[in-house]
CSV table of C-alpha atoms and ligand atoms in Angstrom, one decimal:
chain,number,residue,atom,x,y,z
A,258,UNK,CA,13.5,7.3,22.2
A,259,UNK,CA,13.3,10.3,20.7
A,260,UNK,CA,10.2,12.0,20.8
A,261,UNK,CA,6.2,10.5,20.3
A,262,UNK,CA,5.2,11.7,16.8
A,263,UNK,CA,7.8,9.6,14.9
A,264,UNK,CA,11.8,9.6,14.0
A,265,UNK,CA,13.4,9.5,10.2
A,266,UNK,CA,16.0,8.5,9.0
A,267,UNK,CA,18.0,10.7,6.2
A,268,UNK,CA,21.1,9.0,5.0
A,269,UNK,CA,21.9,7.7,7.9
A,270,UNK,CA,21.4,10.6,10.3
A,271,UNK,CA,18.2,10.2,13.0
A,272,UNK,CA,16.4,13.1,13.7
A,273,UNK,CA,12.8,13.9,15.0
A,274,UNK,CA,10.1,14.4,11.8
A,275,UNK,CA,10.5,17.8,12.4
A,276,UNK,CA,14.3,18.3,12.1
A,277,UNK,CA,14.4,15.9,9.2
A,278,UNK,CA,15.9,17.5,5.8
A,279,UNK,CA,16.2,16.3,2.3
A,280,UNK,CA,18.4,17.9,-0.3
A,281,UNK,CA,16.3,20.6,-2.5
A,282,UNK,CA,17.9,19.2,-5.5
A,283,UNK,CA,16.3,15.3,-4.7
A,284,UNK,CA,15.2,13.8,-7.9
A,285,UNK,CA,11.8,12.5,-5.8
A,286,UNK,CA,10.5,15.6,-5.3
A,287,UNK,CA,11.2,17.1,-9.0
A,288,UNK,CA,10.2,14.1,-10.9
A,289,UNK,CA,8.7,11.8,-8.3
A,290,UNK,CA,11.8,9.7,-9.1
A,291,UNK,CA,11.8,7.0,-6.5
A,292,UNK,CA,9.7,4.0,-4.4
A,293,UNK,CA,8.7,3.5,-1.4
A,294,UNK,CA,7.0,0.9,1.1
A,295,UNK,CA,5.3,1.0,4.0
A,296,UNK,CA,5.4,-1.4,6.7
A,297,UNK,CA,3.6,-2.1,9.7
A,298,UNK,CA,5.0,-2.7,13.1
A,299,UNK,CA,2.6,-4.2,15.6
A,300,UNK,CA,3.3,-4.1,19.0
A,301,UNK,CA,7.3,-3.7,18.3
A,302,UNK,CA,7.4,-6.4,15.5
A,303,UNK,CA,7.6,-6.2,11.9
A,304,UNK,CA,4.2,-7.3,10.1
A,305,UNK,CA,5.5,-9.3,6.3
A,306,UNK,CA,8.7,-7.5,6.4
A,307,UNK,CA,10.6,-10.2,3.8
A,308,UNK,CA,7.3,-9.9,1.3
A,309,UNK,CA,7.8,-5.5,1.5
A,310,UNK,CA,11.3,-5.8,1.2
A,311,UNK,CA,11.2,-8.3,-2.5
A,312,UNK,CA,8.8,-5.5,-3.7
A,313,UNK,CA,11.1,-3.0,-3.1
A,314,UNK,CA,13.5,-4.4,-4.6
A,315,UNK,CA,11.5,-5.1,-7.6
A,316,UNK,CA,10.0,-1.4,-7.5
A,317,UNK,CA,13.7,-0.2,-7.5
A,318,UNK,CA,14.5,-2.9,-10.4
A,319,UNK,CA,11.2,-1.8,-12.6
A,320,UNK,CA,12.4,2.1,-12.5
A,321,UNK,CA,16.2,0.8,-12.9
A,322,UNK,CA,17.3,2.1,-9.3
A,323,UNK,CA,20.3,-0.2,-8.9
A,324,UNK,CA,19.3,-1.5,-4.9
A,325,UNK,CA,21.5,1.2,-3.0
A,326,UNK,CA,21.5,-1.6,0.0
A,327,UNK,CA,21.3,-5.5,0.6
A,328,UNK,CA,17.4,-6.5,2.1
A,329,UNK,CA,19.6,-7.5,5.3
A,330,UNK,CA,21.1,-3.4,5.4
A,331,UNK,CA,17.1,-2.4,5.1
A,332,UNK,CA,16.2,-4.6,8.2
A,333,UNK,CA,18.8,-3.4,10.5
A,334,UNK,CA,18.4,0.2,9.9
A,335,UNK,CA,14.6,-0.1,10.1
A,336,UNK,CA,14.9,-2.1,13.2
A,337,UNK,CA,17.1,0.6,14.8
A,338,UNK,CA,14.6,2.8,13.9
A,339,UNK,CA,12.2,1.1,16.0
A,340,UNK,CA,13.8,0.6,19.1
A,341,UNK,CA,14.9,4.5,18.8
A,342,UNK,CA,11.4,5.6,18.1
A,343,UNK,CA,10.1,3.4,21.1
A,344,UNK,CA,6.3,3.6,19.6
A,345,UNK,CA,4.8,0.2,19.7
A,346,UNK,CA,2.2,0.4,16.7
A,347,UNK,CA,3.4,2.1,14.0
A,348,UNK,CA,4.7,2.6,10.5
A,349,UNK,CA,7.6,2.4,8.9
A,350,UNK,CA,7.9,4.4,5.2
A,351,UNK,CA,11.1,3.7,3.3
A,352,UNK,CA,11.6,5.5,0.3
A,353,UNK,CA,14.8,5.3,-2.3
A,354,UNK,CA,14.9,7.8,-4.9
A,355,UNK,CA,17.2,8.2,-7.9
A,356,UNK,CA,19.0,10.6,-5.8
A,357,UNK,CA,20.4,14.4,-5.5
A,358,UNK,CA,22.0,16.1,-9.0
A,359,UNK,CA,20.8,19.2,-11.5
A,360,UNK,CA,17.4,19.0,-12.8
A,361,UNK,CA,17.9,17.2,-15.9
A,362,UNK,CA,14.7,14.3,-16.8
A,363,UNK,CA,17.4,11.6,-17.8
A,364,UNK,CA,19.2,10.0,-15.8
A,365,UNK,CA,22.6,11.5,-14.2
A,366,UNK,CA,25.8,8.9,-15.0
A,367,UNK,CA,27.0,9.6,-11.3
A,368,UNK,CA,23.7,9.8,-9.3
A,369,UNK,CA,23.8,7.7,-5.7
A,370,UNK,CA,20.1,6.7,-4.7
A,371,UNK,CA,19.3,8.6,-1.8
A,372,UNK,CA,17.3,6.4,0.9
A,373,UNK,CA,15.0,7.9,3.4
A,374,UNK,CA,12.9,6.3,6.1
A,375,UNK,CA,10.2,7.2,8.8
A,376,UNK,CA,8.6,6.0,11.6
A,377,UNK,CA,5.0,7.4,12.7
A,378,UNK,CA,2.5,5.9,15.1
A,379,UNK,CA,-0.3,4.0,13.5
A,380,UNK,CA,-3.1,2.6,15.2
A,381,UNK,CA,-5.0,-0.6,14.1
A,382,UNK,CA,-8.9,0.5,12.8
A,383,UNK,CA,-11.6,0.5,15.2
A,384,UNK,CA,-13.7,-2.7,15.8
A,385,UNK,CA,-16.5,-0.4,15.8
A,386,UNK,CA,-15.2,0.7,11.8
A,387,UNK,CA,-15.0,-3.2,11.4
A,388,UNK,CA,-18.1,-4.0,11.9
A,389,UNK,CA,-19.4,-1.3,10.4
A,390,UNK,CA,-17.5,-1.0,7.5
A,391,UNK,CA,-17.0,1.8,5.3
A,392,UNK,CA,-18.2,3.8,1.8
A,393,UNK,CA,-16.4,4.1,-1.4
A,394,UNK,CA,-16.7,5.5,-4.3
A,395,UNK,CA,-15.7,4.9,-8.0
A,396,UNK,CA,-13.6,6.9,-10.2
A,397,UNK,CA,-11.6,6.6,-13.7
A,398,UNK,CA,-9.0,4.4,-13.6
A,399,UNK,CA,-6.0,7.2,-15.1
A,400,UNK,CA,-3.1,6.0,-13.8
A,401,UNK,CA,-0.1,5.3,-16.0
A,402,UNK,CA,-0.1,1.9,-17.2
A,403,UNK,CA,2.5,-0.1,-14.4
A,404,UNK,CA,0.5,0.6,-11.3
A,405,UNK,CA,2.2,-2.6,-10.2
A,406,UNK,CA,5.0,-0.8,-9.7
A,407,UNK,CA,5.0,1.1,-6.5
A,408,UNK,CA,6.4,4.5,-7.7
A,409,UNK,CA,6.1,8.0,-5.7
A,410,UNK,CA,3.7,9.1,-8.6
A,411,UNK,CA,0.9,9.0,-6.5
A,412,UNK,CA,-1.1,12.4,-7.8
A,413,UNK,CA,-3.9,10.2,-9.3
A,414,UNK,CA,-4.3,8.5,-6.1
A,415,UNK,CA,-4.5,11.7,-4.0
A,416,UNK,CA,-7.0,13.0,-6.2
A,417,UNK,CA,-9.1,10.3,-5.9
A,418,UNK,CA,-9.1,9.3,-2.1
A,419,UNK,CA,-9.8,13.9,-2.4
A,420,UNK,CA,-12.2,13.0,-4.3
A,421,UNK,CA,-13.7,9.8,-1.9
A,422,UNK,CA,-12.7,12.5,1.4
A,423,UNK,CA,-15.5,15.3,-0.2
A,424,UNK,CA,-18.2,12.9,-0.7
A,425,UNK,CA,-17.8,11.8,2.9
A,426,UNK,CA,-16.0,8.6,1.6
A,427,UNK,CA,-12.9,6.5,3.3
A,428,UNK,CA,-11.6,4.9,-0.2
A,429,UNK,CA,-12.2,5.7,-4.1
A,430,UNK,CA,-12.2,2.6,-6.0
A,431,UNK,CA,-10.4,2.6,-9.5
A,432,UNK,CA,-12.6,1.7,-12.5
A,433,UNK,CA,-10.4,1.3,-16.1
A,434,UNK,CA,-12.2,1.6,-19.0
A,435,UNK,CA,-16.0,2.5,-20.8
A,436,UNK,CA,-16.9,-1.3,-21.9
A,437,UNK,CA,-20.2,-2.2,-21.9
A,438,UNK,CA,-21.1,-3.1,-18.1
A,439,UNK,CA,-18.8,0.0,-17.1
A,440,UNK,CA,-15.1,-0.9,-16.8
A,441,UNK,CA,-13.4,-3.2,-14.9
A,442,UNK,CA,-12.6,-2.3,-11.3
A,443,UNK,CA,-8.8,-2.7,-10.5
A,444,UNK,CA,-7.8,-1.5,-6.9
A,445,UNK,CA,-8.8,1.5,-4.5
A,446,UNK,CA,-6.6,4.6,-4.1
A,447,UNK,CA,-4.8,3.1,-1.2
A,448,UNK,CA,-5.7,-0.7,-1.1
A,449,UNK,CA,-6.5,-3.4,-3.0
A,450,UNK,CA,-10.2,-4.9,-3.5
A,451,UNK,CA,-12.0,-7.8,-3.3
A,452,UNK,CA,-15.9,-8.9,-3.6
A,453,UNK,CA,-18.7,-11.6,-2.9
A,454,UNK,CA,-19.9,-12.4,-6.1
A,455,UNK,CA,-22.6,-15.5,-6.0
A,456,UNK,CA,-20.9,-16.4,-2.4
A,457,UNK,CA,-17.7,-16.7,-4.2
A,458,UNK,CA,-14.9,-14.2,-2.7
A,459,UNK,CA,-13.4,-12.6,-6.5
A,460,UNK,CA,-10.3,-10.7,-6.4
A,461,UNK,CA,-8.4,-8.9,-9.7
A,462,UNK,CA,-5.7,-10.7,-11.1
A,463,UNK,CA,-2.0,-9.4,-11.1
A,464,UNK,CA,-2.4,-8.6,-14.6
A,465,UNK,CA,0.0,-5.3,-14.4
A,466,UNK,CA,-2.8,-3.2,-14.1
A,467,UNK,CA,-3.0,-3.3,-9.9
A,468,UNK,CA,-0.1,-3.3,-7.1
A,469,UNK,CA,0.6,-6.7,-5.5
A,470,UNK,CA,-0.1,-5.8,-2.6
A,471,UNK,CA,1.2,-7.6,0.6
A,472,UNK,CA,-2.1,-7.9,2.3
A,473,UNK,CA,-4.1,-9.0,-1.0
A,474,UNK,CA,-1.6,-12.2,-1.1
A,475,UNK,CA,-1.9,-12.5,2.6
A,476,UNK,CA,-5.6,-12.5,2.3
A,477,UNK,CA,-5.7,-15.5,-0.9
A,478,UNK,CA,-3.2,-17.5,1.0
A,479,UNK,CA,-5.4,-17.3,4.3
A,480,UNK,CA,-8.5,-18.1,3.4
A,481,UNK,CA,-6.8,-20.8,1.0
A,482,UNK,CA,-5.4,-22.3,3.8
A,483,UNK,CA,-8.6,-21.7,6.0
A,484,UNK,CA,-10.8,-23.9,3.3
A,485,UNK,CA,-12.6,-20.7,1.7
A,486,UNK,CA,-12.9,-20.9,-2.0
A,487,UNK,CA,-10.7,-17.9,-3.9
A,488,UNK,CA,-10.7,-16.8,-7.3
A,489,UNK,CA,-8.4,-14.3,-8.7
A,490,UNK,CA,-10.2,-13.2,-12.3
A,491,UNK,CA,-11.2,-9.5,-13.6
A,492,UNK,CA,-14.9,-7.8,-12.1
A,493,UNK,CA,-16.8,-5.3,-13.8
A,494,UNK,CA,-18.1,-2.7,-12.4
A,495,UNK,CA,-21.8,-3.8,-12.6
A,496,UNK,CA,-20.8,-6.7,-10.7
A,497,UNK,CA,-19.1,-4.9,-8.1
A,498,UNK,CA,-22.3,-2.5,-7.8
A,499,UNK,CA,-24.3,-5.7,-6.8
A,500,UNK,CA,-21.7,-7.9,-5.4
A,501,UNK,CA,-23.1,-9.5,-2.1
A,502,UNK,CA,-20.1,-7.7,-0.1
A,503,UNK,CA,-16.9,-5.4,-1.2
A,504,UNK,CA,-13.5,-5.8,0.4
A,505,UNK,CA,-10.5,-3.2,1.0
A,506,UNK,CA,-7.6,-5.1,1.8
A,507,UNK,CA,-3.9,-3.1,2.7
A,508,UNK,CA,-1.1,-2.5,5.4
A,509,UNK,CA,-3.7,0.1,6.8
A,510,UNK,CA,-7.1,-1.2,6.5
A,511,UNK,CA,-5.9,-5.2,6.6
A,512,UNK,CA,-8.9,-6.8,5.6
A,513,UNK,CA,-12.0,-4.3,5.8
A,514,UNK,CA,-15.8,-4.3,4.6
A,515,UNK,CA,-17.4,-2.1,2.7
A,516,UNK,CA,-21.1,-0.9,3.6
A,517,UNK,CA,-21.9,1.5,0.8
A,518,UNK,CA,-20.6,2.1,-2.9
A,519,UNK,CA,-21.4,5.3,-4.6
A,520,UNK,CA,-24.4,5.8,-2.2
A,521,UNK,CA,-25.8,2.3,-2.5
A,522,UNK,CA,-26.2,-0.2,-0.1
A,523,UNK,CA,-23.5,-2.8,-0.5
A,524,UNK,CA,-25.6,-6.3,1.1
A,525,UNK,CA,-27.1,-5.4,4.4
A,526,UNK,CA,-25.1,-2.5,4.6
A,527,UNK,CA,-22.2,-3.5,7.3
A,528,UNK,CA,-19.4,-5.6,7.0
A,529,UNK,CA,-20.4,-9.2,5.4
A,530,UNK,CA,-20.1,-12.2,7.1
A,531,UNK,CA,-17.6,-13.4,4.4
A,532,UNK,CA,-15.6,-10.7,5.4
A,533,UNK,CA,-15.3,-10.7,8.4
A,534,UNK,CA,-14.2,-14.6,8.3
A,535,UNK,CA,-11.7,-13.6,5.7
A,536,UNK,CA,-10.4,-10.5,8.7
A,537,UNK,CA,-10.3,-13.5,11.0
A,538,UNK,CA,-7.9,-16.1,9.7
A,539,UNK,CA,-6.0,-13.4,7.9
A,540,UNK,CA,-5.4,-12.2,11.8
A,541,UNK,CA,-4.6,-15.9,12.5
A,542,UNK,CA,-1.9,-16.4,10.0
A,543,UNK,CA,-0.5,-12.5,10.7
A,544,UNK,CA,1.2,-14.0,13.9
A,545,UNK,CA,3.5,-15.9,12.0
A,546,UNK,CA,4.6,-12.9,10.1
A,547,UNK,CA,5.6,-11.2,12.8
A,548,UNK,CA,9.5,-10.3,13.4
B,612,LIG,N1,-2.9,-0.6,-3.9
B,612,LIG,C1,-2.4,0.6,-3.8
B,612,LIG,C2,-2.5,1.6,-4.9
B,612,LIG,C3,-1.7,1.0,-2.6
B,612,LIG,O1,-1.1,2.2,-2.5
B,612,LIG,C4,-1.6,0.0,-1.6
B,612,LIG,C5,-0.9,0.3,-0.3
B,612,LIG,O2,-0.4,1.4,-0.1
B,612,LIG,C6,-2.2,-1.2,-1.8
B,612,LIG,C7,-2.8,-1.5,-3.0
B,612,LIG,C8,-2.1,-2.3,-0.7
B,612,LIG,O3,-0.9,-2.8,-0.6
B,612,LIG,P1,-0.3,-3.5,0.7
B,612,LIG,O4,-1.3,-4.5,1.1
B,612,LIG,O5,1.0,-4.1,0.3
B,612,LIG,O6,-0.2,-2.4,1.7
């Protein structure tokens, strides 16, 4: 173990956070150049580590990073990471950008991707926060147009969960578009969503415009399995402003309600009872994800 606040990992050299240095010349932090996943680690074990590790290698396909190591490679040096960090909850952010060369947009004919990796604690939310749930707001939707690709381009995002922090907010929610009826609502700045709409649970489709995320396909297979009805179409954002109950879903959050939406009530103003059913068996079927 090295110390309590985390370890990372910098081509292949473990140091504390603190100690850790990247090359100044690193085409992630000129350009943004790079992917990255982050994965949780419950208790010592690896939460969906096979389903973060395909999108990483999709990321890195999408941007035309050439994999700079097998899915088998990732998982040993992420385990090591573990056992040296010793911290039971926790997660683990990977990162491979296009690597280290003279500031130049395209890409350089000898560039080696350059991986990085850290491991930080992370506790699970507070059942008190669960119950409760939590308030959003909504903002434009200005992304670039292949969110579903999970790039270290992130600046709309930070603006946005800025945005949600100064309004007293946990999560902005991402509405595209001025149709009639407002938009349609993709994702949040850090999660996917999901509502009740007519007691139906409605999540957006993978349509490009949102990131797969791990915990949104945990969620759908789930409740699938556990009987409750899921449908995977677009919402507006009038529908979202009067759905019965609004769901955050991510590594982070897992499955988490939503009490209040730009300063409205969202149903009885706590975490529905939908949702917290679909927090339960998505809890259920996490133990067999574990590794
Ligand atoms: N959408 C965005 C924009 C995200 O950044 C994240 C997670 O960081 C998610 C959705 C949720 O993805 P996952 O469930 O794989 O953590």
């Amino acid at each position: 173990m090295i110390e309590s606040t985390g370890i990372a990992w910098v081509d292949g050299k473990i140091t504390s956070m603190e100690e850790a240095r990247i090359p100044f010349l690193d085409r992630g932090y000129f350009f943004g150049d790079g992917v990255y996943e982050a994965v949780k680690v419950i208790e010592g074990k690896l939460f969906a580590l096979e389903e973060h590790l395909e999108r990483f290698e999709r990321s890195m396909k999408e941007i035309r990073i050439t994999p700079p190591k097998t899915k088998a490679e990732f998982t040993d040096i992420i385990r090591e990471c573990i056992e040296k960090a010793g911290i039971p909850n926790a997660m683990v952010y990977l990162q491979v950008t296009r690597g280290v060369g003279p500031r130049m947009h395209a890409f350089l004919p000898q560039g080696e991707p350059m991986v990085t990796l850290f491991v930080a604690p992370m506790d699970s939310l507070e059942e008190s926060v669960r119950v409760a749930g939590v308030s959003c707001i909504t903002v434009p939707d200005e992304r670039w147009a292949h969110p579903h690709i999970k790039t270290l381009n992130l600046l709309p995002n930070v603006l946005a969960k800025q945005a949600a922090a100064e309004k007293g907010a946990f999560e902005a929610i991402f509405v595209l578009g001025t149709e009639p009826g407002g938009g349609v609502v993709t994702e949040a700045s850090s999660s996917n969503i999901a509502a009740v709409i007519n007691g139906k649970v409605v999540t957006p489709p993978l349509n490009g415009r949102i990131l797969p995320g791990v915990s949104r396909a945990i969620m759908l297979e789930t409740a699938r399995a556990a009987g409750i009805e899921v449908e995977e179409r677009e919402i507006t954002l009038e529908e979202l402003l009067s759905a019965e109950e609004v769901i955050l879903t991510s590594t982070g959050v897992e499955v988490l309600g939503v009490r209040e939406l730009d300063g409205v009530t969202v149903g009885q103003g706590v975490a529905g009872p939908l949702t917290r059913r679909l927090y339960e068996v998505f809890m259920a079927g996490s133990v067999q994800r574990l590794s």
